[in-house]
Tab-separated table of C-alpha atoms and ligand atoms in Angstrom:
chain	number	residue	atom	x	y	z
A	278	MET	CA	24.966	-0.147	-13.600
A	279	GLU	CA	21.564	-1.718	-12.851
A	280	ILE	CA	19.810	-1.444	-9.496
A	281	THR	CA	16.902	-3.621	-8.403
A	282	GLU	CA	14.608	-2.776	-5.479
A	283	LYS	CA	11.631	-4.665	-4.056
A	284	ALA	CA	8.346	-2.739	-3.807
A	285	PRO	CA	6.161	-4.561	-1.249
A	286	ALA	CA	2.388	-4.150	-1.027
A	287	LYS	CA	0.723	-2.884	2.162
A	288	ILE	CA	-2.437	-3.606	4.067
A	289	ASN	CA	-4.231	-1.297	6.513
A	290	LEU	CA	-4.779	-2.965	9.883
A	291	GLY	CA	-6.684	0.226	10.697
A	292	LEU	CA	-7.818	3.281	8.759
A	293	ASP	CA	-9.647	6.117	10.482
A	294	ILE	CA	-10.843	9.369	8.897
A	295	ILE	CA	-10.374	12.327	11.223
A	296	GLY	CA	-11.680	15.085	8.961
A	297	LYS	CA	-11.334	16.959	5.688
A	298	ARG	CA	-8.394	19.292	5.083
A	299	HIS	CA	-8.340	22.656	3.344
A	300	ASP	CA	-6.281	21.124	0.503
A	301	GLY	CA	-9.174	18.742	-0.279
A	302	PHE	CA	-7.416	15.660	1.135
A	303	HIS	CA	-8.639	13.833	4.243
A	304	GLU	CA	-6.870	13.796	7.581
A	305	LEU	CA	-6.213	10.118	8.315
A	306	ASP	CA	-4.971	7.975	11.199
A	307	MET	CA	-3.814	4.518	10.113
A	308	ILE	CA	-1.811	1.448	10.996
A	309	MET	CA	-0.105	0.185	7.856
A	310	ALA	CA	1.800	-3.078	7.452
A	311	SER	CA	3.907	-4.480	4.598
A	312	VAL	CA	3.218	-7.927	3.175
A	313	ASP	CA	5.497	-10.176	1.165
A	314	LEU	CA	3.830	-9.536	-2.193
A	315	ALA	CA	6.146	-7.265	-4.115
A	316	ASP	CA	6.824	-5.697	-7.504
A	317	ARG	CA	10.464	-5.528	-8.597
A	318	ILE	CA	11.832	-2.221	-9.870
A	319	THR	CA	14.996	-2.276	-12.016
A	320	ILE	CA	16.700	1.017	-12.821
A	321	LYS	CA	19.282	1.739	-15.536
A	322	GLU	CA	20.871	5.076	-16.340
A	323	LEU	CA	20.341	6.430	-19.875
A	324	ASP	CA	22.645	8.676	-21.924
A	325	ASN	CA	19.799	11.077	-22.748
A	326	ASP	CA	17.688	13.150	-20.308
A	327	LYS	CA	14.519	11.003	-20.544
A	328	ILE	CA	12.523	8.974	-18.025
A	329	VAL	CA	11.373	5.741	-19.709
A	330	ILE	CA	8.912	3.354	-18.027
A	331	LYS	CA	8.726	-0.296	-19.137
A	332	SER	CA	6.735	-3.134	-17.609
A	333	ASN	CA	5.767	-6.778	-18.028
A	334	SER	CA	2.145	-5.735	-17.374
A	335	ILE	CA	-0.312	-3.842	-19.576
A	336	SER	CA	-2.029	-2.479	-16.420
A	337	VAL	CA	0.996	-0.260	-15.708
A	338	PRO	CA	0.865	3.217	-17.340
A	339	GLN	CA	4.077	3.621	-19.342
A	340	ASN	CA	4.021	7.442	-19.239
A	341	SER	CA	4.215	10.466	-16.902
A	342	LYS	CA	1.054	9.310	-15.042
A	343	ASN	CA	3.049	6.484	-13.478
A	344	HIS	CA	4.010	7.119	-9.820
A	345	ALA	CA	7.535	5.773	-10.464
A	346	TYR	CA	7.911	8.273	-13.332
A	347	LYS	CA	6.821	11.097	-10.994
A	348	ALA	CA	9.318	9.933	-8.344
A	349	ALA	CA	12.183	10.088	-10.873
A	350	GLN	CA	10.967	13.491	-12.059
A	351	VAL	CA	10.993	14.881	-8.490
A	352	ILE	CA	14.546	13.603	-7.808
A	353	LYS	CA	15.876	14.896	-11.152
A	354	ARG	CA	14.324	18.319	-10.543
A	355	GLU	CA	15.349	18.593	-6.895
A	356	PHE	CA	19.013	17.685	-7.528
A	357	ASN	CA	19.230	19.171	-11.023
A	358	ILE	CA	20.258	15.829	-12.538
A	359	LYS	CA	20.532	15.944	-16.323
A	360	LYS	CA	20.843	12.184	-16.848
A	361	GLY	CA	17.946	9.957	-17.882
A	362	VAL	CA	16.737	6.691	-16.457
A	363	GLU	CA	14.894	3.568	-17.591
A	364	ILE	CA	12.575	2.110	-14.947
A	365	PHE	CA	11.385	-1.463	-15.510
A	366	ILE	CA	8.428	-2.397	-13.302
A	367	HIS	CA	7.987	-6.131	-12.870
A	368	LYS	CA	4.359	-6.044	-11.713
A	369	ILE	CA	3.131	-8.629	-9.225
A	370	THR	CA	0.820	-6.595	-6.934
A	371	PRO	CA	-2.651	-6.020	-8.437
A	372	VAL	CA	-3.348	-2.411	-9.496
A	373	ALA	CA	-6.223	-0.206	-8.221
A	374	ALA	CA	-6.529	-2.729	-5.413
A	375	GLY	CA	-6.008	-0.807	-2.126
A	376	LEU	CA	-2.532	-2.330	-1.719
A	377	ALA	CA	-0.464	0.795	-2.585
A	378	GLY	CA	1.205	-0.977	-5.530
A	379	GLY	CA	1.907	2.230	-7.495
A	380	SER	CA	3.020	4.135	-4.381
A	381	SER	CA	5.397	1.334	-3.418
A	382	ASP	CA	6.865	1.373	-6.960
A	383	ALA	CA	7.486	5.117	-6.482
A	384	ALA	CA	9.149	4.574	-3.093
A	385	ALA	CA	11.357	1.807	-4.551
A	386	THR	CA	12.297	4.173	-7.394
A	387	LEU	CA	13.326	6.836	-4.852
A	388	ARG	CA	15.468	4.295	-2.978
A	389	ALA	CA	17.060	3.010	-6.208
A	390	LEU	CA	17.858	6.505	-7.556
A	391	ASN	CA	19.294	7.471	-4.158
A	392	THR	CA	21.786	4.618	-4.681
A	393	LEU	CA	22.333	5.137	-8.448
A	394	TRP	CA	23.138	8.828	-8.117
A	395	ASN	CA	24.833	8.489	-4.693
A	396	LEU	CA	22.593	11.162	-3.159
A	397	GLN	CA	22.978	9.803	0.402
A	398	LEU	CA	19.463	10.848	1.373
A	399	SER	CA	17.986	9.587	4.645
A	400	LYS	CA	14.613	7.799	4.808
A	401	GLU	CA	13.119	11.030	6.191
A	402	GLU	CA	14.394	12.982	3.174
A	403	LEU	CA	13.192	10.344	0.690
A	404	ALA	CA	9.777	10.278	2.387
A	405	GLU	CA	9.547	14.065	2.101
A	406	LEU	CA	10.277	13.870	-1.639
A	407	GLY	CA	7.671	11.102	-1.925
A	408	GLU	CA	4.932	13.319	-0.452
A	409	GLU	CA	4.661	15.163	-3.747
A	410	VAL	CA	4.164	11.903	-5.661
A	411	GLY	CA	1.297	10.436	-3.598
A	412	SER	CA	-0.138	10.186	-0.097
A	413	ASP	CA	1.003	6.570	0.526
A	414	VAL	CA	4.562	7.089	-0.786
A	415	PRO	CA	6.132	8.383	2.492
A	416	TYR	CA	4.960	5.238	4.334
A	417	CYS	CA	6.181	3.019	1.470
A	418	VAL	CA	9.686	4.528	1.820
A	419	TYR	CA	9.775	3.053	5.355
A	420	GLY	CA	7.673	-0.121	4.967
A	421	GLY	CA	7.177	-2.457	7.932
A	422	VAL	CA	4.535	-1.517	10.495
A	423	ALA	CA	3.813	2.165	11.072
A	424	ARG	CA	1.228	4.560	12.412
A	425	VAL	CA	0.560	6.998	9.590
A	426	GLY	CA	-1.176	10.362	9.958
A	427	GLY	CA	-1.947	13.637	8.243
A	428	ARG	CA	-2.550	13.100	4.556
A	429	GLY	CA	-0.051	10.231	4.779
A	430	GLU	CA	3.101	12.281	5.365
A	431	ILE	CA	3.427	11.664	9.123
A	432	VAL	CA	5.034	8.237	9.481
A	433	GLN	CA	5.853	6.812	12.870
A	434	PRO	CA	7.537	3.394	12.481
A	435	LEU	CA	6.389	0.813	15.069
A	436	PRO	CA	8.192	-2.289	16.373
A	437	ASN	CA	7.818	-5.018	13.765
A	438	ASN	CA	7.827	-8.252	15.750
A	439	LEU	CA	4.525	-9.667	14.560
A	440	SER	CA	4.271	-12.924	12.670
A	441	TYR	CA	1.166	-13.912	10.708
A	442	TRP	CA	-0.098	-15.228	7.375
A	443	VAL	CA	-2.274	-13.157	5.077
A	444	VAL	CA	-4.727	-14.287	2.401
A	445	LEU	CA	-5.332	-11.462	-0.080
A	446	VAL	CA	-8.428	-11.648	-2.249
A	447	LYS	CA	-8.665	-9.213	-5.162
A	448	PRO	CA	-12.080	-9.062	-6.884
A	449	GLU	CA	-12.093	-8.752	-10.690
A	450	PHE	CA	-12.931	-5.035	-10.611
A	451	GLY	CA	-10.659	-2.166	-9.511
A	452	VAL	CA	-11.649	0.827	-7.366
A	453	SER	CA	-10.848	4.512	-7.887
A	454	THR	CA	-9.532	5.988	-4.618
A	455	PRO	CA	-10.804	9.555	-5.329
A	456	ALA	CA	-14.282	8.142	-6.112
A	457	VAL	CA	-14.398	6.430	-2.692
A	458	PHE	CA	-13.091	9.480	-0.770
A	459	LYS	CA	-15.658	11.664	-2.564
A	460	LYS	CA	-18.444	9.644	-0.898
A	461	VAL	CA	-17.124	10.152	2.669
A	462	LYS	CA	-19.765	11.793	4.907
A	463	LEU	CA	-17.940	13.304	7.863
A	464	ASP	CA	-20.984	13.104	10.190
A	465	SER	CA	-21.518	9.367	9.709
A	466	ILE	CA	-17.999	7.901	9.782
A	467	LYS	CA	-17.564	4.501	11.423
A	468	HIS	CA	-14.372	5.276	13.365
A	469	ALA	CA	-11.515	2.822	13.830
A	470	ASN	CA	-9.704	2.584	17.170
A	471	ILE	CA	-6.123	3.237	16.087
A	472	ASP	CA	-4.784	3.695	19.675
A	473	ILE	CA	-5.828	0.139	20.601
A	474	LEU	CA	-4.276	-1.229	17.408
A	475	GLU	CA	-0.986	0.610	18.027
A	476	GLU	CA	-0.808	-0.715	21.578
A	477	ALA	CA	-1.541	-4.252	20.357
A	478	VAL	CA	1.207	-3.984	17.719
A	479	ILE	CA	3.675	-2.891	20.406
A	480	ASN	CA	2.537	-5.708	22.733
A	481	GLN	CA	2.498	-8.244	19.859
A	482	ASN	CA	-1.093	-9.121	20.701
A	483	MET	CA	-2.554	-10.580	17.486
A	484	ASP	CA	-5.819	-11.388	19.240
A	485	ILE	CA	-6.512	-7.716	19.983
A	486	ILE	CA	-5.342	-6.692	16.505
A	487	ASN	CA	-7.717	-9.175	14.849
A	488	LYS	CA	-10.650	-8.042	17.018
A	489	ASN	CA	-10.024	-4.354	16.218
A	490	LEU	CA	-9.318	-4.469	12.457
A	491	SER	CA	-11.348	-1.537	11.136
A	492	ASN	CA	-11.443	0.665	8.048
A	493	SER	CA	-13.657	3.785	7.783
A	494	LEU	CA	-13.657	3.494	3.973
A	495	GLU	CA	-14.951	-0.087	3.990
A	496	PRO	CA	-18.718	0.659	4.266
A	497	ILE	CA	-18.429	3.138	1.377
A	498	THR	CA	-16.684	0.733	-1.012
A	499	ILE	CA	-18.980	-2.141	0.063
A	500	ASN	CA	-21.970	0.052	-0.761
A	501	MET	CA	-20.538	0.493	-4.281
A	502	HIS	CA	-19.537	-3.197	-4.608
A	503	PRO	CA	-21.527	-5.533	-2.286
A	504	GLU	CA	-19.421	-8.498	-3.560
A	505	ILE	CA	-16.771	-7.387	-1.040
A	506	LEU	CA	-19.102	-8.279	1.842
A	507	LYS	CA	-19.592	-11.775	0.415
A	508	ILE	CA	-15.797	-12.275	0.216
A	509	LYS	CA	-15.487	-11.147	3.852
A	510	GLU	CA	-18.191	-13.633	4.904
A	511	VAL	CA	-16.576	-16.552	3.070
A	512	LEU	CA	-13.173	-15.778	4.624
A	513	SER	CA	-14.679	-15.506	8.122
A	514	GLU	CA	-16.526	-18.808	7.677
A	515	ALA	CA	-13.256	-20.353	6.486
A	516	GLY	CA	-11.829	-19.639	9.940
A	517	ALA	CA	-9.885	-16.382	9.483
A	518	ASP	CA	-8.670	-14.773	12.720
A	519	GLY	CA	-9.579	-11.345	11.300
A	520	VAL	CA	-10.895	-10.001	7.975
A	521	LEU	CA	-10.877	-6.460	6.521
A	522	MET	CA	-10.849	-4.526	3.262
A	523	SER	CA	-7.505	-2.789	2.626
A	524	GLY	CA	-7.293	0.969	1.912
A	525	SER	CA	-10.031	2.157	-0.446
A	526	GLY	CA	-10.394	-1.446	-1.656
A	527	PRO	CA	-11.452	-3.639	-3.201
A	528	THR	CA	-8.866	-6.181	-1.920
A	529	VAL	CA	-9.919	-8.025	1.223
A	530	PHE	CA	-7.294	-9.522	3.509
A	531	ALA	CA	-7.678	-12.292	6.063
A	532	ILE	CA	-5.226	-12.969	8.884
A	533	PHE	CA	-4.224	-16.456	10.099
A	534	ASP	CA	-1.756	-17.591	12.752
A	535	LYS	CA	-0.899	-20.819	10.871
A	536	LYS	CA	-0.106	-21.476	7.215
A	537	SER	CA	-2.164	-24.704	7.135
A	538	ARG	CA	-5.310	-22.804	8.210
A	539	ALA	CA	-4.638	-20.083	5.631
A	540	GLU	CA	-4.234	-22.719	2.897
A	541	ARG	CA	-7.641	-24.192	3.734
A	542	ALA	CA	-9.200	-20.706	3.438
A	543	VAL	CA	-7.502	-20.211	0.041
A	544	ASN	CA	-9.253	-23.375	-1.172
A	545	SER	CA	-12.649	-22.133	0.103
A	546	ILE	CA	-12.360	-18.681	-1.487
A	547	LYS	CA	-11.081	-19.864	-4.885
A	548	GLY	CA	-14.664	-20.713	-5.936
A	549	PHE	CA	-15.641	-17.047	-5.504
A	550	CYS	CA	-12.537	-15.230	-6.692
A	551	LYS	CA	-9.677	-16.152	-9.024
A	552	GLU	CA	-7.073	-13.708	-7.792
A	553	VAL	CA	-5.953	-14.994	-4.385
A	554	TYR	CA	-2.511	-14.696	-2.764
A	555	LEU	CA	-1.134	-16.373	0.348
A	556	VAL	CA	1.700	-14.297	1.826
A	557	ARG	CA	3.478	-13.518	5.107
A	558	ASN	CA	3.680	-10.183	6.840
A	559	LEU	CA	7.027	-8.478	6.210
B	159	C5P	O1	-2.311	11.079	-2.913
B	159	C5P	P1	-2.992	10.142	-3.833
B	159	C5P	O2	-2.849	10.557	-5.283
B	159	C5P	O3	-2.626	8.714	-3.632
B	159	C5P	O4	-4.530	10.251	-3.492
B	159	C5P	C1	-5.517	9.803	-4.368
B	159	C5P	C2	-6.828	10.469	-3.998
B	159	C5P	O5	-7.316	9.943	-2.770
B	159	C5P	C3	-6.751	11.958	-3.784
B	159	C5P	O6	-6.945	12.634	-4.988
B	159	C5P	C4	-7.902	12.211	-2.830
B	159	C5P	O7	-9.112	12.253	-3.530
B	159	C5P	C5	-7.922	10.949	-1.983
B	159	C5P	N1	-7.197	11.077	-0.704
B	159	C5P	C6	-7.739	11.848	0.313
B	159	C5P	N2	-7.068	11.964	1.505
B	159	C5P	C7	-5.893	11.327	1.692
B	159	C5P	C8	-5.334	10.536	0.664
B	159	C5P	C9	-6.018	10.436	-0.525
B	159	C5P	O8	-8.812	12.434	0.162
B	159	C5P	N3	-5.278	11.452	2.864
C-alpha cells in the first residue's frame, strides 16, 4: 500500500516574540496561514525495520536529520512498531526559506503513518507527537489559519474564510532559523499586534490584515540580508495590498485581492529574483 499526503507551505501573517523560555526557545504569538504551494509525501511500508528517505531534490537531507525521518521515528517508538517505511519527498517548497517546508513534510508523514498503520490518532494527538520533531510541526498538522503560541505547540484553529492571492519571492540565499533567533534582543523587539490580526481574520477583513502584517524577526533578518528590504520595496511599488517576510525568512510574501494584479507584480519582481511563485491561500 502507498499513501500520498500534501505538505503545504505556510506564511506568517503575524509573528510576535513574547519572551525567552527556560528551555532556550522563544515564547511566540503568531497567525499562521497555509498557501497552495506543497510538497508531496509518498509512504510505502518496508519489510525491514528501517526508515528510508528519498527525494527528487538534492536540498533534502536523506538521513536522520530530515524532519520526516524524525516524525517516523517518533511514531515507531511511541507505538512500538517494528516495520520500516520508505518516505519519498517530492520537493516543491524552497528549503531554509521561512515557509516551514521541512515541518510540513513531518506533519504530512505523521498523517500518512496514522493512516498506514491504522493508529486512529486525532489531530491533537498527532500535533503532540509533532512537538518533539520541531516547533512548527503542531501547526502544520492542522494547516489552514491558526493562532499559534508557546514554542509553537499551542494551536488554536481560526475560521478559514479568507480568499487572496500570494506572490512568494525566495532570494537565492537561505537563512538559518537558530542564527536569526540568536540575534533577538528582548528589550528592542518591534512587536506585532496579533489580537488585531486575529479579529480581522474572524471578520474576514483583508484591509485590516494587510495594514497589520508584522513580523518581529523581520528587522533582524533584513539586517543580515538587506536584499530583503529591496524585494519588499519592489513588491509594494508593484501594487501589493500587503508585504511581509515569512517566519525567520528570507522569503517575502505579497498579498493581492485579484490574480491579474498579482501577475503584474510577478513580472515586476522577476528582474530582481528568479524564484517567484504565484499561489492562493489554502
Ligand atoms: O523547533 P525548531 O527546530 O524548528 O527550531 C529551530 C530553532 O529556532 C531552535 O533551535 C531555536 O533556536 C529557534 N526557535 C526559538 N523559539 C521558537 C522556535 C524556534 O528560539 N519558538
